[in-house]
C-alpha cells in the first residue's frame, strides 16, 4: 500500500446532469485510480485512490477540463485513509442534508444525437426524444434533487435492456443520462385533431402535411406548447394572429439550420454563435427584404426573431416541412405558456386545428429566451429556457436566504442562497390570475428544488403591484422595499459583478418614484445599498393616467403643452380631434388627479405620436420601437437640449434615502421639452420623419451624456450603469455609451439579465443581499 493516497473531493457548481460522473469515471480509468463518484445535495463527491501524482492530476482535470455544460465553482479536497479498494464505481445518489446543488438549464440537441436522429441504421432513427449526457431536457423535467431519473418526469418510463446498458456503461455517451430512452421504452408522439381524434400514420409527417395545408398546429415542446403555422402562408399566419388575439407583436420563426436563417435575415458572427449555441434562444436579426415570410409574421419593424431547432422533434418537423415555420408561445394574448396536456387542449382548443403531443410531462414551464447581439456581445431581452435557473454570482453574498419578488411587467423572481442568485424564467405580465398562479407556483417549486427558505423578502415600492401584494402577504420574514429604478441600476451592477457606487441612468416606461410620482428618466448616484436621485427628465403630466400609456397621442398633447407649442399644423391633433381639446386642457390644468411623470418611455411615445407612427399601442414599447426603427442612419446631428442643475427640482425624498455618496448638489434636469419643440419645428418645415427620429435620438443621447458629466464632476464618480427597458433601444444605447466612453467614463450594460423589468428581481436581490 506504500505510495497510495485516497482523497475525498467535493465539487460544487452545475455538475449534475451535465455528464460529470462519466467524465470523472473516464479520468479515473485513464490515471489508473480506484474509488467512486456520486451525486449528493451539494454537487458531486469523488473518492480517488492511487499514486499521489495521479490523484493530483485528477483533481486538476476536474478543476480545469470539466465537460462543456458544467460550471465548476468550487473543488475542495480532503485526505482520507486508503482502503485498498480496486476499481472505480458510480455510487448511488445521496439525498438529504442541506441542498446546495444547482439545477442545470435545458440543452439543445447535440450533434451526436442529431446524427443518430437522421441515421436510418440507428435504433433511434427519427425518434423525437433522443438525448444524451450532453443534451436534452433538464430544468423543465426535474421534479427534485439530487438530479436522477426518479426525480424527473421520465420516472414512469422503465428503461429497456439496450437503454439500461448504455446508461450503465461508463464508456457510453448516455452513461447516467437521466432522460435516456428509445422507441421501445420512452415517450411516444401522437397527432390529434382538436376534437381529440388520433390522426393515423407518422405523426411528424402528418403534422407537416397539416402545416403545409395552412393549419395551425399546437406542438408540445421542451418548456410548453407552441403554436406553429407555415411562415410563408399569409392566410394561416393571419388566422393564428386573430385566434390568438395578438395584434401587434411579431411572431418568432424557426428555421431548419443556419443556411435557412441566412435566407431570412442578415446574420453576423455573434448572432450565428447565439443561434447555434446550446441555449438556442430566439435571436432578433435584421430581416432581408426578400425573406419568404408572410407580412403578418412581423406587422411592423425591420427585425425578425429567428431560432434554430432545439429538440429532436423540432429538427424532424423542420426537415419534413422543408421551410421556416412560425413557432410562438401556446397561449391566448399574454397568458402564461400552456404546458400541461389537459390545460393545453382546453386553452388552445379554439386556436389549434391539431395537436402534436407526447407523454413526457413538462414539470416547469419555460418560454423561449430572446436575445440580440450588439457590437459582438449578447443583449438579453427575455431570459427563460436554456438560461434559467443557472445562477448568477452576486457581488456580495447574502447572509440569509432571500426571495426577490420582481416588478409587474415581464415578471421574474429571484432566490438567493449565499452568493448565488437564481433568477427565474420570464413569467409574463403579472396582471392576470393565470400569470399570478404561474408566478406563485414557480416560486414554490424553485424554492423547494433549491432548498431555499427565504428569511428576507425584497419587493418593489409600488403598492399596487401584485408582486408587492404577494411579498407583503408572506409571514415571518423581513421585508426590504427597493425603489424600482434603484433596482434597475442594482441589477446592472450585479450583472457586472460590481457593488458601486456608480452613476446610474435608469430609463424606462414606469416606476414608482420615491416621491410618489411616476419616475422613468432617472439619473441616480447608486450603490447596491442605497441611492440618491441626482437628475431626471423634466416631469410632465400624464393626462388620463395609465390610459396615456396605451394612447401615446395623450403624451404628445401633454409635451406640446409643456413646451408651449401649438398643436396646429401637426397631424396628431387632427387625428385625435374628438378628444384633443379635453386632453390638452387636462394636461394644462394638472392637479392632484393628473399624475406627473419623468418617464423616458413616455417621451418616446409622445414623439412617436407626433411623427404619426403610433397614436395608440397594443403593447408596451411599441411606439418607441417604431421611432427607433424610423431613424435615418445617415443623419448624425441631434437637437440641442438644455441640461440644468435646478434647485427647484431638488428632491426631498432622495435626501431620506440611504446614500453612499453625497455631494449636496441639486438634481440635474434634462429639458426634454426642448426635444419636443424641435420635433414640432421640423415637422412644420416638412422635414422627413427619419431625419427627425435621428435628431431626436442623438439629441437625447447627448443630453444624457451632458447630465452624467455634471454628476460625475460633482461626485468624482467615473463609472456609469445603463439600465431600464428604454436601453433596449440600440440607437440610444450606442449613442449614450459612445458619448460617455468618449469622455473617459466606464460604462456598464447588461449581459446576463434584461435591462427591462425582467432584470428587476436580480437588482432587488442584490440590494437585499448587500444590506445584509
Ligand atoms: Zn446528445
Ligand atoms: Zn430503450
Ligand atoms: Fe422598469
XYZ file of C-alpha atoms and ligand atoms in Angstrom:
775
model
C 0.000 0.000 0.000
C 3.004 2.313 0.108
C 2.737 5.392 -2.068
C -1.024 5.159 -2.203
C -3.266 8.031 -1.119
C -7.028 8.466 -1.056
C -8.630 11.889 -1.469
C -12.210 12.904 -0.941
C -13.044 15.580 -3.496
C -16.203 17.668 -3.277
C -17.199 19.522 -6.450
C -19.758 22.332 -6.335
C -21.412 24.177 -9.210
C -23.519 22.999 -12.147
C -22.178 19.453 -12.052
C -25.312 17.326 -12.162
C -26.983 16.367 -15.402
C -24.037 17.564 -17.456
C -22.043 14.334 -17.792
C -19.813 14.969 -14.821
C -19.765 11.472 -13.327
C -18.808 9.765 -16.628
C -16.154 12.417 -17.095
C -14.684 11.606 -13.661
C -15.020 7.884 -14.340
C -13.073 8.230 -17.591
C -10.364 10.243 -15.819
C -10.082 7.611 -13.092
C -9.530 4.818 -15.585
C -7.036 6.915 -17.526
C -4.992 7.570 -14.382
C -5.485 4.046 -13.007
C -7.286 5.218 -9.888
C -9.654 3.297 -7.651
C -12.620 4.832 -5.832
C -16.058 6.188 -6.556
C -18.064 9.181 -7.790
C -21.632 10.199 -6.980
C -24.180 12.994 -6.759
C -25.189 14.474 -3.454
C -27.150 17.512 -2.345
C -24.159 19.827 -2.765
C -22.954 18.584 -6.160
C -20.592 15.722 -6.963
C -18.408 13.801 -4.495
C -15.374 11.784 -5.559
C -13.098 9.442 -3.679
C -9.934 8.719 -5.639
C -7.223 6.327 -4.521
C -3.849 5.638 -6.117
C -0.398 7.194 -6.602
C -0.313 10.813 -5.311
C 0.614 12.258 -8.717
C -2.349 10.523 -10.358
C -4.776 11.792 -7.712
C -3.413 15.323 -8.152
C -3.813 15.017 -11.925
C -7.453 14.007 -11.456
C -8.145 16.986 -9.178
C -6.588 19.357 -11.696
C -8.586 17.884 -14.553
C -11.793 18.222 -12.527
C -10.977 21.883 -11.982
C -9.802 22.792 -15.454
C -11.207 20.368 -18.012
C -14.815 19.830 -16.915
C -17.477 18.913 -19.526
C -18.682 21.802 -21.697
C -22.021 22.200 -19.936
C -20.583 22.097 -16.412
C -19.806 25.140 -14.294
C -17.299 24.186 -11.593
C -17.447 26.716 -8.805
C -15.515 25.085 -6.007
C -13.373 21.984 -5.572
C -12.402 21.013 -2.027
C -10.029 18.137 -1.296
C -9.507 16.258 1.986
C -7.197 13.311 2.626
C -8.796 10.095 3.908
C -7.147 6.741 4.740
C -6.687 4.451 1.695
C -8.968 1.420 1.736
C -7.056 -0.687 -0.767
C -10.187 -0.970 -2.895
C -9.878 -1.889 -6.563
C -11.924 -0.469 -9.417
C -13.778 2.798 -9.792
C -17.529 2.895 -9.458
C -20.522 5.188 -9.636
C -22.014 5.423 -6.170
C -25.769 5.768 -5.621
C -27.002 9.343 -5.163
C -27.131 10.664 -1.629
C -30.282 12.599 -0.736
C -30.819 14.739 2.333
C -28.622 17.282 4.024
C -28.666 20.972 3.145
C -29.393 21.415 -0.550
C -26.618 23.144 -2.398
C -26.823 21.505 -5.806
C -27.542 23.607 -8.852
C -30.225 22.716 -11.373
C -28.981 22.792 -14.972
C -30.934 24.561 -17.712
C -32.284 22.654 -20.739
C -29.788 21.976 -23.510
C -30.379 21.847 -27.283
C -29.877 18.541 -29.127
C -26.149 17.875 -29.622
C -24.510 16.966 -32.939
C -24.012 13.301 -31.973
C -27.712 12.870 -31.156
C -28.664 14.759 -34.299
C -26.561 12.378 -36.406
C -28.366 9.420 -34.835
C -31.741 11.048 -35.393
C -31.207 11.102 -39.144
C -29.257 7.819 -39.446
C -31.582 5.125 -40.858
C -29.346 2.444 -39.347
C -29.590 3.834 -35.816
C -32.102 2.360 -33.405
C -33.219 5.902 -32.568
C -33.671 6.917 -36.220
C -36.396 9.604 -36.307
C -37.067 9.157 -32.585
C -38.209 12.596 -31.308
C -36.833 12.127 -27.770
C -33.212 11.218 -28.485
C -30.854 12.805 -25.925
C -27.630 12.100 -24.064
C -25.448 13.395 -21.222
C -24.531 16.380 -23.380
C -28.020 17.441 -24.358
C -31.726 17.217 -23.681
C -34.340 18.352 -21.188
C -33.214 19.311 -17.677
C -34.882 22.164 -15.729
C -38.273 21.620 -17.367
C -38.443 17.919 -16.333
C -36.648 17.959 -12.962
C -39.036 17.444 -10.051
C -36.473 17.203 -7.243
C -32.797 16.934 -6.343
C -30.380 15.169 -6.474
C -30.880 15.082 -10.220
C -31.609 11.446 -11.018
C -34.134 9.749 -13.272
C -36.500 9.185 -10.347
C -36.629 12.951 -9.782
C -37.669 13.754 -13.352
C -40.864 13.357 -15.363
C -39.114 10.342 -17.003
C -39.536 8.414 -13.719
C -42.521 6.482 -15.094
C -40.632 5.135 -18.134
C -38.666 1.956 -17.395
C -35.526 1.646 -19.493
C -35.372 -1.264 -21.931
C -32.251 -3.528 -21.759
C -30.284 -1.716 -24.525
C -31.014 1.722 -22.961
C -30.172 0.407 -19.495
C -26.874 -0.965 -20.842
C -25.948 2.427 -22.307
C -26.981 4.110 -19.078
C -24.669 1.834 -17.050
C -21.686 1.831 -19.411
C -19.111 4.444 -18.321
C -17.721 4.425 -21.857
C -21.081 5.345 -23.389
C -22.286 8.849 -24.247
C -25.519 8.018 -22.390
C -23.829 6.922 -19.192
C -26.172 8.195 -16.474
C -28.063 10.431 -18.898
C -31.269 10.640 -16.853
C -33.797 11.162 -19.687
C -32.285 8.382 -21.873
C -34.886 6.407 -23.806
C -35.689 4.914 -27.199
C -38.745 3.981 -29.283
C -39.044 0.722 -27.320
C -39.159 2.233 -23.843
C -39.634 6.001 -23.980
C -42.358 8.537 -24.681
C -44.269 8.431 -27.955
C -45.580 11.110 -30.242
C -49.177 11.376 -31.378
C -51.051 13.804 -33.612
C -54.643 14.558 -32.656
C -57.262 16.758 -34.212
C -58.704 19.498 -31.995
C -61.574 17.178 -31.008
C -59.119 14.589 -29.712
C -59.224 12.035 -32.553
C -55.853 10.414 -33.291
C -54.553 11.083 -36.794
C -53.212 7.841 -38.292
C -49.727 7.498 -39.769
C -46.401 9.059 -38.836
C -47.273 11.989 -36.527
C -44.433 14.258 -37.747
C -45.200 13.681 -41.437
C -48.897 14.190 -40.785
C -48.269 17.382 -38.789
C -46.046 18.734 -41.560
C -48.809 17.994 -44.049
C -51.323 19.890 -41.900
C -48.916 22.835 -41.680
C -48.301 22.782 -45.423
C -52.079 22.830 -45.857
C -52.418 26.055 -43.865
C -53.449 24.602 -40.498
C -52.469 25.861 -37.036
C -50.716 23.031 -35.185
C -50.015 23.056 -31.447
C -46.633 21.441 -30.777
C -45.601 20.232 -27.337
C -42.004 21.327 -26.956
C -39.496 21.485 -24.130
C -40.931 24.212 -21.905
C -44.516 24.234 -23.103
C -46.822 24.143 -26.087
C -46.125 26.270 -29.127
C -48.416 27.218 -31.968
C -46.999 26.602 -35.418
C -48.010 27.698 -38.908
C -46.229 27.850 -42.248
C -44.337 31.169 -42.023
C -44.884 31.945 -45.719
C -48.643 31.376 -45.654
C -50.275 34.768 -45.031
C -53.768 33.337 -44.530
C -52.509 30.848 -41.962
C -50.436 33.443 -40.087
C -53.294 35.946 -40.069
C -55.652 33.229 -38.803
C -53.254 32.401 -35.975
C -52.956 36.088 -35.095
C -56.717 36.526 -34.958
C -57.340 33.349 -32.944
C -54.523 34.089 -30.520
C -55.813 37.659 -30.118
C -52.353 39.036 -30.650
C -52.391 42.295 -32.567
C -49.009 43.911 -32.844
C -46.211 41.711 -31.530
C -44.076 39.824 -34.019
C -44.029 36.022 -34.183
C -40.779 34.070 -33.947
C -39.803 31.812 -36.850
C -37.967 28.506 -36.596
C -35.650 27.690 -39.499
C -34.004 24.310 -40.127
C -30.389 25.476 -39.997
C -28.090 28.466 -40.243
C -28.250 28.445 -44.046
C -32.027 28.719 -43.863
C -31.723 31.622 -41.410
C -29.423 33.416 -43.856
C -32.255 33.249 -46.362
C -34.432 35.214 -43.933
C -32.062 37.638 -42.213
C -28.653 39.245 -42.161
C -26.603 37.140 -39.748
C -23.377 38.443 -38.211
C -20.864 36.167 -36.439
C -22.064 36.955 -32.922
C -25.667 36.214 -33.889
C -24.651 32.989 -35.628
C -22.938 31.919 -32.406
C -26.076 32.650 -30.389
C -28.317 30.851 -32.894
C -26.253 27.655 -32.959
C -25.208 27.540 -29.278
C -26.607 25.018 -26.781
C -29.043 27.560 -25.252
C -30.837 28.199 -28.583
C -32.659 31.470 -27.860
C -34.755 33.440 -30.312
C -32.287 35.874 -31.878
C -33.537 39.203 -33.231
C -31.987 39.881 -36.628
C -32.354 42.407 -39.449
C -34.851 40.906 -41.890
C -33.900 40.568 -45.541
C -36.178 42.419 -47.921
C -36.718 39.225 -49.920
C -37.313 36.970 -46.895
C -40.022 34.429 -47.754
C -42.111 35.338 -44.732
C -45.776 36.398 -44.698
C -46.403 40.078 -43.821
C -48.419 39.154 -40.720
C -45.391 37.472 -39.104
C -43.888 40.889 -38.381
C -46.579 43.578 -38.644
C -44.022 46.370 -38.300
C -40.317 46.795 -37.798
C -37.226 45.702 -39.694
C -36.366 42.777 -37.407
C -37.330 39.127 -37.325
C -36.961 36.814 -34.326
C -35.448 33.536 -35.519
C -34.459 30.351 -33.735
C -32.989 27.027 -34.712
C -34.486 23.660 -33.683
C -33.544 22.715 -30.130
C -35.331 19.388 -29.670
C -35.283 16.328 -31.953
C -38.985 16.928 -32.601
C -38.253 20.431 -33.928
C -35.483 19.049 -36.147
C -37.807 16.394 -37.578
C -40.574 18.895 -38.214
C -38.220 21.437 -39.805
C -36.777 18.834 -42.155
C -40.168 17.369 -43.041
C -41.773 20.731 -43.780
C -38.617 21.964 -45.554
C -39.401 25.635 -44.942
C -39.469 28.024 -41.983
C -42.439 27.917 -39.652
C -43.832 30.322 -37.093
C -43.305 28.956 -33.594
C -44.988 31.108 -30.981
C -45.909 30.507 -27.342
C -49.037 28.409 -26.866
C -51.287 30.900 -25.131
C -54.043 33.396 -25.687
C -52.895 37.005 -25.634
C -50.461 37.459 -22.710
C -51.351 34.425 -20.599
C -48.597 32.032 -19.451
C -47.461 29.339 -21.905
C -49.606 26.169 -21.703
C -47.583 23.144 -20.578
C -49.998 20.540 -19.164
C -51.840 18.430 -21.721
C -55.421 18.927 -20.495
C -54.790 22.633 -19.958
C -53.351 22.980 -23.456
C -56.343 21.220 -25.033
C -58.710 23.490 -23.122
C -56.904 26.771 -23.710
C -55.615 26.142 -27.225
C -58.592 24.148 -28.481
C -60.030 27.229 -30.171
C -56.717 28.168 -31.755
C -55.065 24.967 -32.982
C -56.510 22.662 -35.648
C -54.305 19.797 -34.498
C -52.090 18.878 -31.545
C -48.685 17.239 -31.903
C -48.170 15.927 -28.386
C -46.491 13.230 -26.333
C -46.480 11.606 -22.923
C -43.326 13.099 -21.404
C -44.676 15.615 -18.902
C -43.327 19.145 -18.622
C -42.912 19.913 -14.929
C -41.713 23.517 -15.113
C -42.894 25.696 -17.997
C -40.335 27.920 -19.724
C -40.821 30.218 -22.688
C -38.166 30.630 -25.341
C -35.471 33.123 -24.434
C -34.975 36.200 -26.616
C -31.629 37.885 -27.210
C -29.919 40.119 -29.696
C -26.281 40.677 -30.497
C -24.998 44.228 -30.214
C -21.411 45.022 -31.167
C -20.430 41.392 -30.737
C -21.948 40.943 -27.271
C -25.246 39.416 -26.199
C -28.067 41.672 -25.002
C -30.702 39.587 -23.212
C -34.314 40.624 -23.814
C -36.189 37.701 -22.294
C -34.338 35.186 -20.116
C -36.037 31.814 -19.898
C -35.488 28.368 -21.475
C -31.801 27.439 -21.827
C -30.663 30.067 -19.302
C -32.857 29.687 -16.196
C -32.237 28.630 -13.473
C -28.490 28.934 -13.944
C -27.270 31.060 -11.032
C -25.535 34.408 -11.326
C -22.817 35.266 -8.824
C -23.707 38.214 -6.604
C -21.045 40.822 -5.864
C -21.887 40.447 -2.170
C -23.111 37.160 -0.708
C -26.333 37.141 1.268
C -26.014 36.195 4.910
C -29.615 34.957 4.893
C -31.717 33.361 2.123
C -33.539 35.973 0.017
C -36.621 35.984 -2.192
C -36.872 38.991 -4.503
C -40.340 39.359 -5.974
C -39.593 41.446 -9.081
C -41.805 44.046 -10.687
C -45.062 43.621 -12.596
C -44.455 43.553 -16.345
C -42.058 40.920 -17.765
C -42.111 39.426 -14.311
C -39.381 37.238 -12.825
C -38.479 36.401 -9.240
C -35.085 35.656 -7.766
C -33.924 33.346 -4.968
C -30.592 33.877 -3.250
C -28.523 31.285 -1.450
C -25.164 32.686 -0.358
C -23.625 34.344 -3.385
C -25.855 32.528 -5.875
C -28.760 34.466 -7.349
C -31.247 32.214 -9.138
C -33.324 34.400 -11.439
C -36.478 32.596 -12.543
C -37.504 32.176 -16.135
C -39.622 35.009 -17.615
C -43.165 34.540 -16.336
C -45.097 37.269 -18.161
C -47.024 40.330 -17.076
C -48.416 39.936 -13.560
C -51.798 41.318 -14.469
C -53.929 38.208 -14.781
C -54.919 35.444 -12.418
C -53.232 32.871 -14.690
C -49.891 34.659 -14.573
C -50.135 35.218 -10.841
C -50.702 31.495 -10.394
C -47.722 30.642 -12.609
C -45.699 33.104 -10.528
C -46.651 31.715 -7.104
C -46.280 28.095 -8.284
C -42.920 28.972 -9.816
C -41.685 30.458 -6.539
C -42.822 27.451 -4.503
C -41.247 24.929 -6.870
C -37.886 26.596 -7.336
C -37.716 27.270 -3.606
C -38.214 23.565 -2.936
C -35.855 22.459 -5.705
C -33.057 24.677 -4.436
C -33.888 24.208 -0.775
C -34.147 27.939 -0.141
C -36.255 29.045 2.835
C -36.376 32.842 2.418
C -35.810 34.929 5.532
C -35.607 38.222 3.659
C -38.175 39.239 1.036
C -37.365 42.104 -1.322
C -40.091 43.872 -3.296
C -40.864 46.950 -5.381
C -42.107 50.054 -3.585
C -45.176 50.218 -5.864
C -48.093 49.473 -3.533
C -50.362 48.174 -6.321
C -48.031 45.638 -7.954
C -49.314 42.082 -7.456
C -45.706 41.116 -6.698
C -45.713 43.612 -3.810
C -49.035 42.267 -2.521
C -47.661 38.735 -2.745
C -44.475 39.718 -0.899
C -46.249 41.526 1.915
C -48.548 38.542 2.389
C -45.613 36.332 3.414
C -45.252 35.759 7.141
C -42.283 35.545 9.452
C -39.876 37.252 7.070
C -38.041 40.564 6.976
C -39.031 42.949 4.163
C -36.746 45.069 2.035
C -38.542 47.613 -0.162
C -36.434 48.571 -3.189
C -37.274 51.586 -5.332
C -37.818 50.496 -8.946
C -35.019 52.458 -10.630
C -32.586 51.681 -7.857
C -33.386 48.025 -8.575
C -32.637 48.599 -12.290
C -29.209 50.054 -11.506
C -28.501 47.401 -8.846
C -29.435 44.795 -11.467
C -26.885 46.236 -13.892
C -24.277 46.343 -11.106
C -24.940 42.718 -10.131
C -24.902 41.732 -13.799
C -21.346 43.083 -13.944
C -20.258 41.744 -10.558
C -19.865 45.232 -9.092
C -21.184 46.954 -5.994
C -20.873 50.636 -6.963
C -21.131 53.470 -6.270
C -21.830 54.472 -9.862
C -23.852 56.987 -11.751
C -26.899 55.041 -12.863
C -29.037 56.030 -15.827
C -32.391 54.244 -15.449
C -34.669 54.954 -18.409
C -37.915 53.009 -18.630
C -41.651 53.365 -19.019
C -42.959 53.444 -15.490
C -41.698 53.026 -11.968
C -42.957 54.149 -8.595
C -40.856 57.133 -7.544
C -39.610 57.869 -4.048
C -41.838 60.974 -4.073
C -44.972 59.122 -5.170
C -44.796 60.469 -8.749
C -44.059 58.207 -11.703
C -40.355 58.047 -12.469
C -38.720 56.679 -15.594
C -35.975 59.040 -16.777
C -33.635 58.894 -13.797
C -30.023 59.618 -13.010
C -29.144 58.020 -9.701
C -25.993 58.060 -7.692
C -26.296 54.499 -6.528
C -24.555 51.578 -4.922
C -26.080 48.245 -4.026
C -27.070 49.578 -0.620
C -28.603 52.934 -1.488
C -29.194 55.719 -3.959
C -29.825 59.406 -4.395
C -31.762 60.945 -7.272
C -29.111 63.022 -8.975
C -31.077 64.011 -12.045
C -34.081 63.270 -14.209
C -36.050 64.180 -17.289
C -38.398 67.128 -16.940
C -41.659 65.890 -15.374
C -44.857 66.345 -17.400
C -48.496 65.460 -16.705
C -49.902 62.130 -17.896
C -53.421 63.129 -18.933
C -55.672 60.163 -18.216
C -53.087 58.317 -16.106
C -52.441 54.773 -17.348
C -54.663 55.456 -20.385
C -51.808 57.666 -21.601
C -49.591 54.565 -21.771
C -51.926 52.905 -24.274
C -52.608 56.192 -26.078
C -49.284 57.905 -26.829
C -51.132 60.818 -28.507
C -52.113 61.942 -24.983
C -48.419 62.277 -24.123
C -47.932 64.273 -27.337
C -50.644 66.659 -26.122
C -49.001 66.924 -22.723
C -45.482 67.508 -24.061
C -46.725 70.081 -26.578
C -48.391 71.988 -23.754
C -45.300 71.744 -21.548
C -43.198 73.005 -24.475
C -45.681 75.858 -25.128
C -46.043 74.584 -28.669
C -49.347 74.946 -30.519
C -50.706 71.680 -31.862
C -51.968 73.322 -35.042
C -50.337 72.033 -38.201
C -49.197 68.810 -36.545
C -51.264 65.825 -37.665
C -51.543 64.399 -34.166
C -54.201 66.923 -33.083
C -56.215 66.394 -36.251
C -56.094 62.599 -35.985
C -57.355 62.712 -32.413
C -59.597 65.752 -32.898
C -62.576 64.349 -31.000
C -60.730 64.210 -27.681
C -57.775 66.526 -28.238
C -59.217 69.678 -26.605
C -60.282 67.843 -23.438
C -56.963 66.015 -23.057
C -54.980 69.173 -23.785
C -56.975 71.019 -21.162
C -56.338 68.244 -18.661
C -52.589 68.432 -19.363
C -52.714 72.200 -18.944
C -54.754 72.101 -15.737
C -52.731 69.380 -13.996
C -53.631 68.907 -10.358
C -53.952 66.085 -7.930
C -55.853 63.749 -10.243
C -53.334 64.097 -13.080
C -50.188 62.062 -12.399
C -46.834 63.559 -13.300
C -44.018 61.582 -14.886
C -40.344 61.943 -15.741
C -40.571 58.759 -17.850
C -38.278 58.407 -20.864
C -40.679 55.843 -22.324
C -43.487 58.410 -22.370
C -41.186 60.913 -24.112
C -40.504 58.373 -26.870
C -44.259 57.685 -27.044
C -45.015 61.375 -27.477
C -42.514 61.841 -30.298
C -43.700 58.643 -31.981
C -47.259 60.018 -31.929
C -46.102 63.418 -33.213
C -44.484 61.660 -36.173
C -47.721 59.777 -36.820
C -46.156 56.376 -36.117
C -48.397 55.281 -33.256
C -51.260 57.265 -31.733
C -52.265 54.145 -29.805
C -50.380 50.951 -28.950
C -51.285 47.365 -28.095
C -48.132 46.533 -26.085
C -45.532 48.337 -24.032
C -42.705 49.847 -26.032
C -44.427 49.543 -29.418
C -44.394 53.280 -30.219
C -40.801 53.687 -29.025
C -39.623 50.752 -31.154
C -41.285 52.260 -34.220
C -39.481 55.545 -33.558
C -36.123 53.772 -33.230
C -36.723 51.863 -36.464
C -37.548 55.116 -38.252
C -34.071 56.575 -37.560
C -32.210 57.551 -40.739
C -28.692 56.157 -40.133
C -27.140 58.824 -42.364
C -28.198 61.636 -40.021
C -25.609 62.395 -37.323
C -26.765 65.689 -35.785
C -29.088 65.974 -32.806
C -31.445 68.561 -31.363
C -29.910 70.797 -28.699
C -31.232 70.164 -25.181
C -30.803 72.311 -22.095
C -29.425 70.460 -19.109
C -29.778 72.459 -15.913
C -28.707 71.949 -12.365
C -32.071 73.051 -10.973
C -32.684 73.936 -7.350
C -36.463 73.784 -7.540
C -36.374 70.155 -8.655
C -34.217 69.107 -5.706
C -35.720 66.074 -4.229
C -36.705 65.822 -0.555
C -37.337 62.062 -0.681
C -33.885 61.486 -2.122
C -32.299 63.021 0.937
C -34.085 60.476 3.096
C -32.747 57.573 1.014
C -29.686 55.744 2.256
C -26.801 57.164 0.285
C -23.193 56.102 -0.062
C -22.046 59.191 -1.868
C -23.181 62.680 -1.032
C -22.395 65.817 -2.902
C -25.089 68.161 -1.698
C -25.913 69.316 -5.244
C -29.471 69.706 -6.545
C -30.800 67.318 -9.157
C -29.816 67.870 -12.787
C -32.795 68.277 -15.099
C -32.824 67.311 -18.785
C -35.252 69.685 -20.503
C -36.976 67.104 -22.695
C -39.478 69.752 -23.863
C -36.589 71.207 -25.918
C -36.663 67.985 -27.936
C -40.424 68.177 -28.442
C -40.215 71.819 -29.532
C -37.517 70.956 -32.075
C -39.518 67.985 -33.366
C -42.590 70.209 -33.833
C -40.487 72.793 -35.661
C -39.001 70.220 -38.039
C -42.459 68.739 -38.647
C -43.810 72.141 -39.667
C -40.864 72.563 -42.046
C -41.721 69.225 -43.648
C -38.513 67.520 -42.532
C -38.657 63.761 -43.248
C -39.592 61.650 -40.216
C -36.384 59.578 -40.491
C -34.337 62.742 -40.025
C -36.490 63.901 -37.104
C -36.282 60.478 -35.423
C -32.480 60.508 -35.777
C -32.090 64.056 -34.453
C -34.342 63.194 -31.510
C -32.287 60.129 -30.562
C -28.918 61.886 -30.952
C -30.174 64.944 -29.060
C -31.420 62.875 -26.145
C -28.232 60.782 -26.058
C -26.076 63.916 -25.970
C -28.245 65.393 -23.214
C -27.874 62.236 -21.116
C -24.093 62.378 -21.577
C -24.071 66.047 -20.576
C -26.176 65.341 -17.464
C -23.984 62.407 -16.454
C -20.866 64.564 -16.849
C -22.359 67.153 -14.462
C -22.995 64.428 -11.890
C -19.553 62.916 -12.496
C -17.962 66.307 -11.907
C -19.742 66.860 -8.606
C -19.281 63.303 -7.293
C -15.949 62.277 -8.762
C -17.519 59.008 -9.920
C -16.133 57.538 -13.141
C -18.437 54.585 -13.823
C -21.908 54.725 -15.353
C -24.505 51.909 -15.335
C -27.187 51.943 -18.050
C -30.433 50.117 -17.341
C -34.198 50.203 -17.833
C -36.239 48.966 -20.779
C -35.563 52.073 -22.887
C -31.941 50.919 -23.254
C -33.164 48.077 -25.437
C -33.117 50.922 -27.972
C -29.792 50.382 -29.734
C -29.538 53.883 -31.174
C -29.850 55.366 -27.688
C -27.661 52.693 -26.077
C -24.950 53.149 -28.705
C -25.124 56.944 -28.572
C -25.037 57.215 -24.793
C -22.302 54.610 -24.264
C -20.091 56.003 -27.048
C -20.563 59.524 -25.709
C -19.698 58.537 -22.156
C -16.669 56.471 -23.195
C -15.543 59.378 -25.357
C -15.330 61.385 -22.130
C -13.265 58.703 -20.431
C -16.067 57.191 -18.355
C -16.514 53.443 -17.789
C -19.874 52.125 -18.979
C -21.674 49.081 -17.575
C -24.501 47.479 -19.567
C -26.449 44.252 -19.132
C -25.052 40.864 -20.097
C -26.982 38.107 -18.313
C -30.357 39.611 -17.462
C -32.516 42.009 -19.481
C -32.309 45.781 -18.997
C -36.114 45.757 -18.826
C -38.220 44.777 -15.798
C -37.208 41.127 -16.290
C -33.976 42.147 -14.548
C -35.615 43.883 -11.576
C -35.700 40.799 -9.337
C -31.913 40.400 -9.612
C -31.470 44.052 -8.628
C -33.767 43.700 -5.637
C -31.929 40.528 -4.603
C -28.534 42.238 -4.868
C -29.775 45.149 -2.740
C -31.219 42.831 -0.083
C -28.020 40.743 -0.020
C -25.792 43.820 0.223
C -27.819 45.302 3.065
C -27.320 42.047 4.946
Zn -26.907 14.471 -27.236
Zn -35.000 1.986 -24.672
Fe -38.679 49.430 -15.190
